[in-house]
Amino acid sequence: DTGVSQDPRHKITKRGQNVTFRCDPISEHNRLYWYRQTLGQGPEFLTYFQNEAQLEKSRLLSDRFSAERPKGSFSTLEIQRTEQGDSAMYLCASSLVRGGTDTQYFGPGTRLTVL
Amino acid sequence: SQKIEQNSEALNIQEGKTATLTCNYTNYSPAYLQWYRQDPGRGPVFLLLIRENEKEKRKERLKVTFDTTLKQSLFHITASQPADSATYLCALNAGNNRKLIWGLGTSLAVNP
């Protein structure tokens, strides 16, 4: 399977704990995105990378969230001191930007539940 | 402010009919617009892309139109089937390799 993969698929944690999610993009893709999605809403942009450079981070994102893409391949998203409001589906997408278009391929998501 | 609007209410149609979903935007001049399908508990899946200089794009039973004067895209599914039931998202890009901006999606239910 050469699609986008995410790990874990589900995570249940207690408030105040730290969690880390991993995303493996499609290998030749140069862009990687993280989104958060809650029921009935569209994907909410969190951050994105072009190769290993983090080009943008949502202003809505608190300092508890951090993402890395150390070698321009896989990426991790860490949430520190989780809160109940962090409960959501976290989606990763990758794309190969060329010809000015950015068609994104999504992973299955990681569903986070904060108790 | 810049925003994208999709039908907020769920669309229920009878099998075999044509489903039409709407995506309106304000204060953007997108270079292109995309439509994605999302099933419950899964990530969105790309369906179609239409550029600003294209009026219409087709793929099998799917058709997308793009009216830059009205700032609107319409997404049609002809001969709809229960398997088409899902949430459909539109997303647009304002050019210069900027990230996609997403609508909230419209839920479609096709009844047998």
PDB file of N, CA and C in Angstrom, chain A residues 9 31 33 35 37 40-43 45 48 56 89 91 97 99-104 106-108 111, chain B residues 31-32 34 36 38 41-46 49 51 89 93 95-100 102-105:
ATOM      1  N   ARG A   9      -4.313   4.671  15.012  1.00  0.00           N
ATOM      2  CA  ARG A   9      -5.624   5.008  14.454  1.00  0.00           C
ATOM      3  C   ARG A   9      -6.535   5.580  15.539  1.00  0.00           C
ATOM      4  N   ARG A  31       4.844  17.933  -0.052  1.00  0.00           N
ATOM      5  CA  ARG A  31       4.094  18.660   0.976  1.00  0.00           C
ATOM      6  C   ARG A  31       3.394  17.696   1.910  1.00  0.00           C
ATOM      7  N   TYR A  33       0.555  17.937   5.250  1.00  0.00           N
ATOM      8  CA  TYR A  33      -0.368  18.782   6.003  1.00  0.00           C
ATOM      9  C   TYR A  33      -0.904  18.028   7.218  1.00  0.00           C
ATOM     10  N   TYR A  35      -4.307  18.375   9.736  1.00  0.00           N
ATOM     11  CA  TYR A  35      -5.607  18.987   9.941  1.00  0.00           C
ATOM     12  C   TYR A  35      -6.247  18.377  11.190  1.00  0.00           C
ATOM     13  N   GLN A  37     -10.269  17.672  12.631  1.00  0.00           N
ATOM     14  CA  GLN A  37     -11.662  17.682  12.187  1.00  0.00           C
ATOM     15  C   GLN A  37     -12.559  17.174  13.297  1.00  0.00           C
ATOM     16  N   GLY A  40     -19.163  17.077  11.783  1.00  0.00           N
ATOM     17  CA  GLY A  40     -19.948  18.075  11.063  1.00  0.00           C
ATOM     18  C   GLY A  40     -19.159  19.271  10.562  1.00  0.00           C
ATOM     19  N   GLN A  41     -17.855  19.213  10.739  1.00  0.00           N
ATOM     20  CA  GLN A  41     -17.017  20.325  10.291  1.00  0.00           C
ATOM     21  C   GLN A  41     -16.066  19.864   9.193  1.00  0.00           C
ATOM     22  N   GLY A  42     -15.600  20.816   8.390  1.00  0.00           N
ATOM     23  CA  GLY A  42     -14.574  20.498   7.424  1.00  0.00           C
ATOM     24  C   GLY A  42     -13.217  20.409   8.095  1.00  0.00           C
ATOM     25  N   PRO A  43     -12.212  19.964   7.363  1.00  0.00           N
ATOM     26  CA  PRO A  43     -10.860  19.915   7.942  1.00  0.00           C
ATOM     27  C   PRO A  43     -10.385  21.306   8.349  1.00  0.00           C
ATOM     28  N   PHE A  45      -7.235  23.508   9.209  1.00  0.00           N
ATOM     29  CA  PHE A  45      -5.800  23.512   8.974  1.00  0.00           C
ATOM     30  C   PHE A  45      -5.029  23.732  10.270  1.00  0.00           C
ATOM     31  N   TYR A  48       1.601  22.996   7.844  1.00  0.00           N
ATOM     32  CA  TYR A  48       2.074  22.220   6.717  1.00  0.00           C
ATOM     33  C   TYR A  48       3.569  22.418   6.485  1.00  0.00           C
ATOM     34  N   GLU A  56       3.930  27.056   7.465  1.00  0.00           N
ATOM     35  CA  GLU A  56       2.849  27.806   8.090  1.00  0.00           C
ATOM     36  C   GLU A  56       2.257  27.019   9.239  1.00  0.00           C
ATOM     37  N   MET A  89     -10.622  14.200  15.314  1.00  0.00           N
ATOM     38  CA  MET A  89      -9.894  13.375  14.357  1.00  0.00           C
ATOM     39  C   MET A  89      -8.746  14.224  13.822  1.00  0.00           C
ATOM     40  N   LEU A  91      -6.064  14.511  10.974  1.00  0.00           N
ATOM     41  CA  LEU A  91      -5.830  14.014   9.619  1.00  0.00           C
ATOM     42  C   LEU A  91      -4.500  14.520   9.089  1.00  0.00           C
ATOM     43  N   VAL A  97       3.144  19.163  -5.194  1.00  0.00           N
ATOM     44  CA  VAL A  97       2.722  20.418  -5.805  1.00  0.00           C
ATOM     45  C   VAL A  97       3.491  20.624  -7.098  1.00  0.00           C
ATOM     46  N   GLY A  99       2.744  22.339 -11.297  1.00  0.00           N
ATOM     47  CA  GLY A  99       1.801  23.021 -12.181  1.00  0.00           C
ATOM     48  C   GLY A  99       0.844  23.907 -11.423  1.00  0.00           C
ATOM     49  N   GLY A 100       1.236  24.299 -10.218  1.00  0.00           N
ATOM     50  CA  GLY A 100       0.409  25.205  -9.431  1.00  0.00           C
ATOM     51  C   GLY A 100      -0.759  24.562  -8.729  1.00  0.00           C
ATOM     52  N   THR A 101      -0.949  23.233  -8.870  1.00  0.00           N
ATOM     53  CA  THR A 101      -2.086  22.602  -8.197  1.00  0.00           C
ATOM     54  C   THR A 101      -1.616  21.759  -7.024  1.00  0.00           C
ATOM     55  N   ASP A 102      -2.494  21.613  -6.077  1.00  0.00           N
ATOM     56  CA  ASP A 102      -2.177  20.923  -4.832  1.00  0.00           C
ATOM     57  C   ASP A 102      -3.314  19.961  -4.525  1.00  0.00           C
ATOM     58  N   THR A 103      -3.260  18.768  -5.079  1.00  0.00           N
ATOM     59  CA  THR A 103      -4.265  17.747  -4.805  1.00  0.00           C
ATOM     60  C   THR A 103      -3.778  16.913  -3.639  1.00  0.00           C
ATOM     61  N   GLN A 104      -4.566  16.865  -2.589  1.00  0.00           N
ATOM     62  CA  GLN A 104      -4.118  16.255  -1.342  1.00  0.00           C
ATOM     63  C   GLN A 104      -4.665  14.846  -1.186  1.00  0.00           C
ATOM     64  N   PHE A 106      -5.213  11.948   1.633  1.00  0.00           N
ATOM     65  CA  PHE A 106      -5.350  11.872   3.079  1.00  0.00           C
ATOM     66  C   PHE A 106      -5.089  10.472   3.613  1.00  0.00           C
ATOM     67  N   GLY A 107      -4.591  10.453   4.831  1.00  0.00           N
ATOM     68  CA  GLY A 107      -4.512   9.215   5.570  1.00  0.00           C
ATOM     69  C   GLY A 107      -5.840   8.910   6.251  1.00  0.00           C
ATOM     70  N   PRO A 108      -5.907   7.785   6.967  1.00  0.00           N
ATOM     71  CA  PRO A 108      -7.164   7.380   7.614  1.00  0.00           C
ATOM     72  C   PRO A 108      -7.490   8.188   8.861  1.00  0.00           C
ATOM     73  N   ARG A 111      -7.955   9.170  15.653  1.00  0.00           N
ATOM     74  CA  ARG A 111      -9.030   9.708  16.488  1.00  0.00           C
ATOM     75  C   ARG A 111      -8.538   9.808  17.926  1.00  0.00           C
TER      76      ARG A 111
ATOM     77  N   ALA B  31      -7.383  30.001  -8.193  1.00  0.00           N
ATOM     78  CA  ALA B  31      -6.836  29.477  -9.439  1.00  0.00           C
ATOM     79  C   ALA B  31      -7.537  28.175  -9.816  1.00  0.00           C
ATOM     80  N   TYR B  32      -8.027  27.454  -8.804  1.00  0.00           N
ATOM     81  CA  TYR B  32      -8.755  26.211  -9.067  1.00  0.00           C
ATOM     82  C   TYR B  32      -9.575  25.852  -7.845  1.00  0.00           C
ATOM     83  N   GLN B  34     -11.459  22.280  -5.904  1.00  0.00           N
ATOM     84  CA  GLN B  34     -11.477  20.819  -5.866  1.00  0.00           C
ATOM     85  C   GLN B  34     -12.692  20.328  -5.097  1.00  0.00           C
ATOM     86  N   TYR B  36     -13.979  16.854  -2.912  1.00  0.00           N
ATOM     87  CA  TYR B  36     -13.559  15.633  -2.231  1.00  0.00           C
ATOM     88  C   TYR B  36     -14.796  14.947  -1.655  1.00  0.00           C
ATOM     89  N   GLN B  38     -15.960  12.395   1.538  1.00  0.00           N
ATOM     90  CA  GLN B  38     -15.535  11.860   2.830  1.00  0.00           C
ATOM     91  C   GLN B  38     -16.602  10.940   3.402  1.00  0.00           C
ATOM     92  N   GLY B  41     -15.608   8.544   9.489  1.00  0.00           N
ATOM     93  CA  GLY B  41     -14.439   7.946  10.110  1.00  0.00           C
ATOM     94  C   GLY B  41     -13.242   7.786   9.191  1.00  0.00           C
ATOM     95  N   ARG B  42     -13.306   8.380   8.009  1.00  0.00           N
ATOM     96  CA  ARG B  42     -12.205   8.256   7.052  1.00  0.00           C
ATOM     97  C   ARG B  42     -11.766   9.624   6.569  1.00  0.00           C
ATOM     98  N   GLY B  43     -10.585   9.680   5.981  1.00  0.00           N
ATOM     99  CA  GLY B  43     -10.102  10.936   5.427  1.00  0.00           C
ATOM    100  C   GLY B  43     -10.770  11.252   4.101  1.00  0.00           C
ATOM    101  N   PRO B  44     -10.786  12.511   3.698  1.00  0.00           N
ATOM    102  CA  PRO B  44     -11.356  12.893   2.396  1.00  0.00           C
ATOM    103  C   PRO B  44     -10.603  12.234   1.241  1.00  0.00           C
ATOM    104  N   VAL B  45     -11.346  11.997   0.153  1.00  0.00           N
ATOM    105  CA  VAL B  45     -10.770  11.414  -1.052  1.00  0.00           C
ATOM    106  C   VAL B  45     -11.011  12.361  -2.214  1.00  0.00           C
ATOM    107  N   PHE B  46      -9.954  12.690  -2.942  1.00  0.00           N
ATOM    108  CA  PHE B  46     -10.047  13.612  -4.061  1.00  0.00           C
ATOM    109  C   PHE B  46     -10.930  13.050  -5.166  1.00  0.00           C
ATOM    110  N   LEU B  49     -10.868  18.241  -9.946  1.00  0.00           N
ATOM    111  CA  LEU B  49     -10.291  19.575  -9.876  1.00  0.00           C
ATOM    112  C   LEU B  49     -10.743  20.341 -11.108  1.00  0.00           C
ATOM    113  N   ARG B  51     -10.183  24.205 -13.010  1.00  0.00           N
ATOM    114  CA  ARG B  51      -9.401  25.438 -13.002  1.00  0.00           C
ATOM    115  C   ARG B  51     -10.280  26.642 -13.333  1.00  0.00           C
ATOM    116  N   LEU B  89     -16.976  17.658   0.150  1.00  0.00           N
ATOM    117  CA  LEU B  89     -16.275  18.875   0.556  1.00  0.00           C
ATOM    118  C   LEU B  89     -15.742  19.603  -0.665  1.00  0.00           C
ATOM    119  N   ASN B  93      -8.039  26.954  -3.848  1.00  0.00           N
ATOM    120  CA  ASN B  93      -6.678  27.448  -3.702  1.00  0.00           C
ATOM    121  C   ASN B  93      -6.608  28.806  -4.369  1.00  0.00           C
ATOM    122  N   GLY B  95      -4.065  30.303  -5.508  1.00  0.00           N
ATOM    123  CA  GLY B  95      -2.925  30.451  -6.413  1.00  0.00           C
ATOM    124  C   GLY B  95      -1.619  30.629  -5.683  1.00  0.00           C
ATOM    125  N   ASN B  96      -0.540  30.685  -6.423  1.00  0.00           N
ATOM    126  CA  ASN B  96       0.799  30.878  -5.866  1.00  0.00           C
ATOM    127  C   ASN B  96       1.151  29.815  -4.830  1.00  0.00           C
ATOM    128  N   ASN B  97       0.718  28.581  -5.095  1.00  0.00           N
ATOM    129  CA  ASN B  97       1.050  27.443  -4.227  1.00  0.00           C
ATOM    130  C   ASN B  97       0.571  27.607  -2.797  1.00  0.00           C
ATOM    131  N   ARG B  98      -0.444  28.404  -2.598  1.00  0.00           N
ATOM    132  CA  ARG B  98      -0.982  28.547  -1.252  1.00  0.00           C
ATOM    133  C   ARG B  98      -1.814  27.334  -0.877  1.00  0.00           C
ATOM    134  N   LYS B  99      -1.991  27.138   0.413  1.00  0.00           N
ATOM    135  CA  LYS B  99      -2.685  25.955   0.886  1.00  0.00           C
ATOM    136  C   LYS B  99      -4.162  26.023   0.508  1.00  0.00           C
ATOM    137  N   LEU B 100      -4.836  24.871   0.562  1.00  0.00           N
ATOM    138  CA  LEU B 100      -6.260  24.807   0.273  1.00  0.00           C
ATOM    139  C   LEU B 100      -7.081  25.385   1.416  1.00  0.00           C
ATOM    140  N   TRP B 102     -10.917  25.061   2.977  1.00  0.00           N
ATOM    141  CA  TRP B 102     -11.955  24.024   2.935  1.00  0.00           C
ATOM    142  C   TRP B 102     -13.319  24.547   3.361  1.00  0.00           C
ATOM    143  N   GLY B 103     -14.360  24.051   2.675  1.00  0.00           N
ATOM    144  CA  GLY B 103     -15.718  24.253   3.135  1.00  0.00           C
ATOM    145  C   GLY B 103     -16.050  23.248   4.230  1.00  0.00           C
ATOM    146  N   LEU B 104     -17.257  23.390   4.814  1.00  0.00           N
ATOM    147  CA  LEU B 104     -17.661  22.503   5.906  1.00  0.00           C
ATOM    148  C   LEU B 104     -18.219  21.184   5.399  1.00  0.00           C
ATOM    149  N   GLY B 105     -18.560  21.125   4.112  1.00  0.00           N
ATOM    150  CA  GLY B 105     -19.088  19.898   3.548  1.00  0.00           C
ATOM    151  C   GLY B 105     -20.605  19.843   3.557  1.00  0.00           C
TER     152      GLY B 105
END
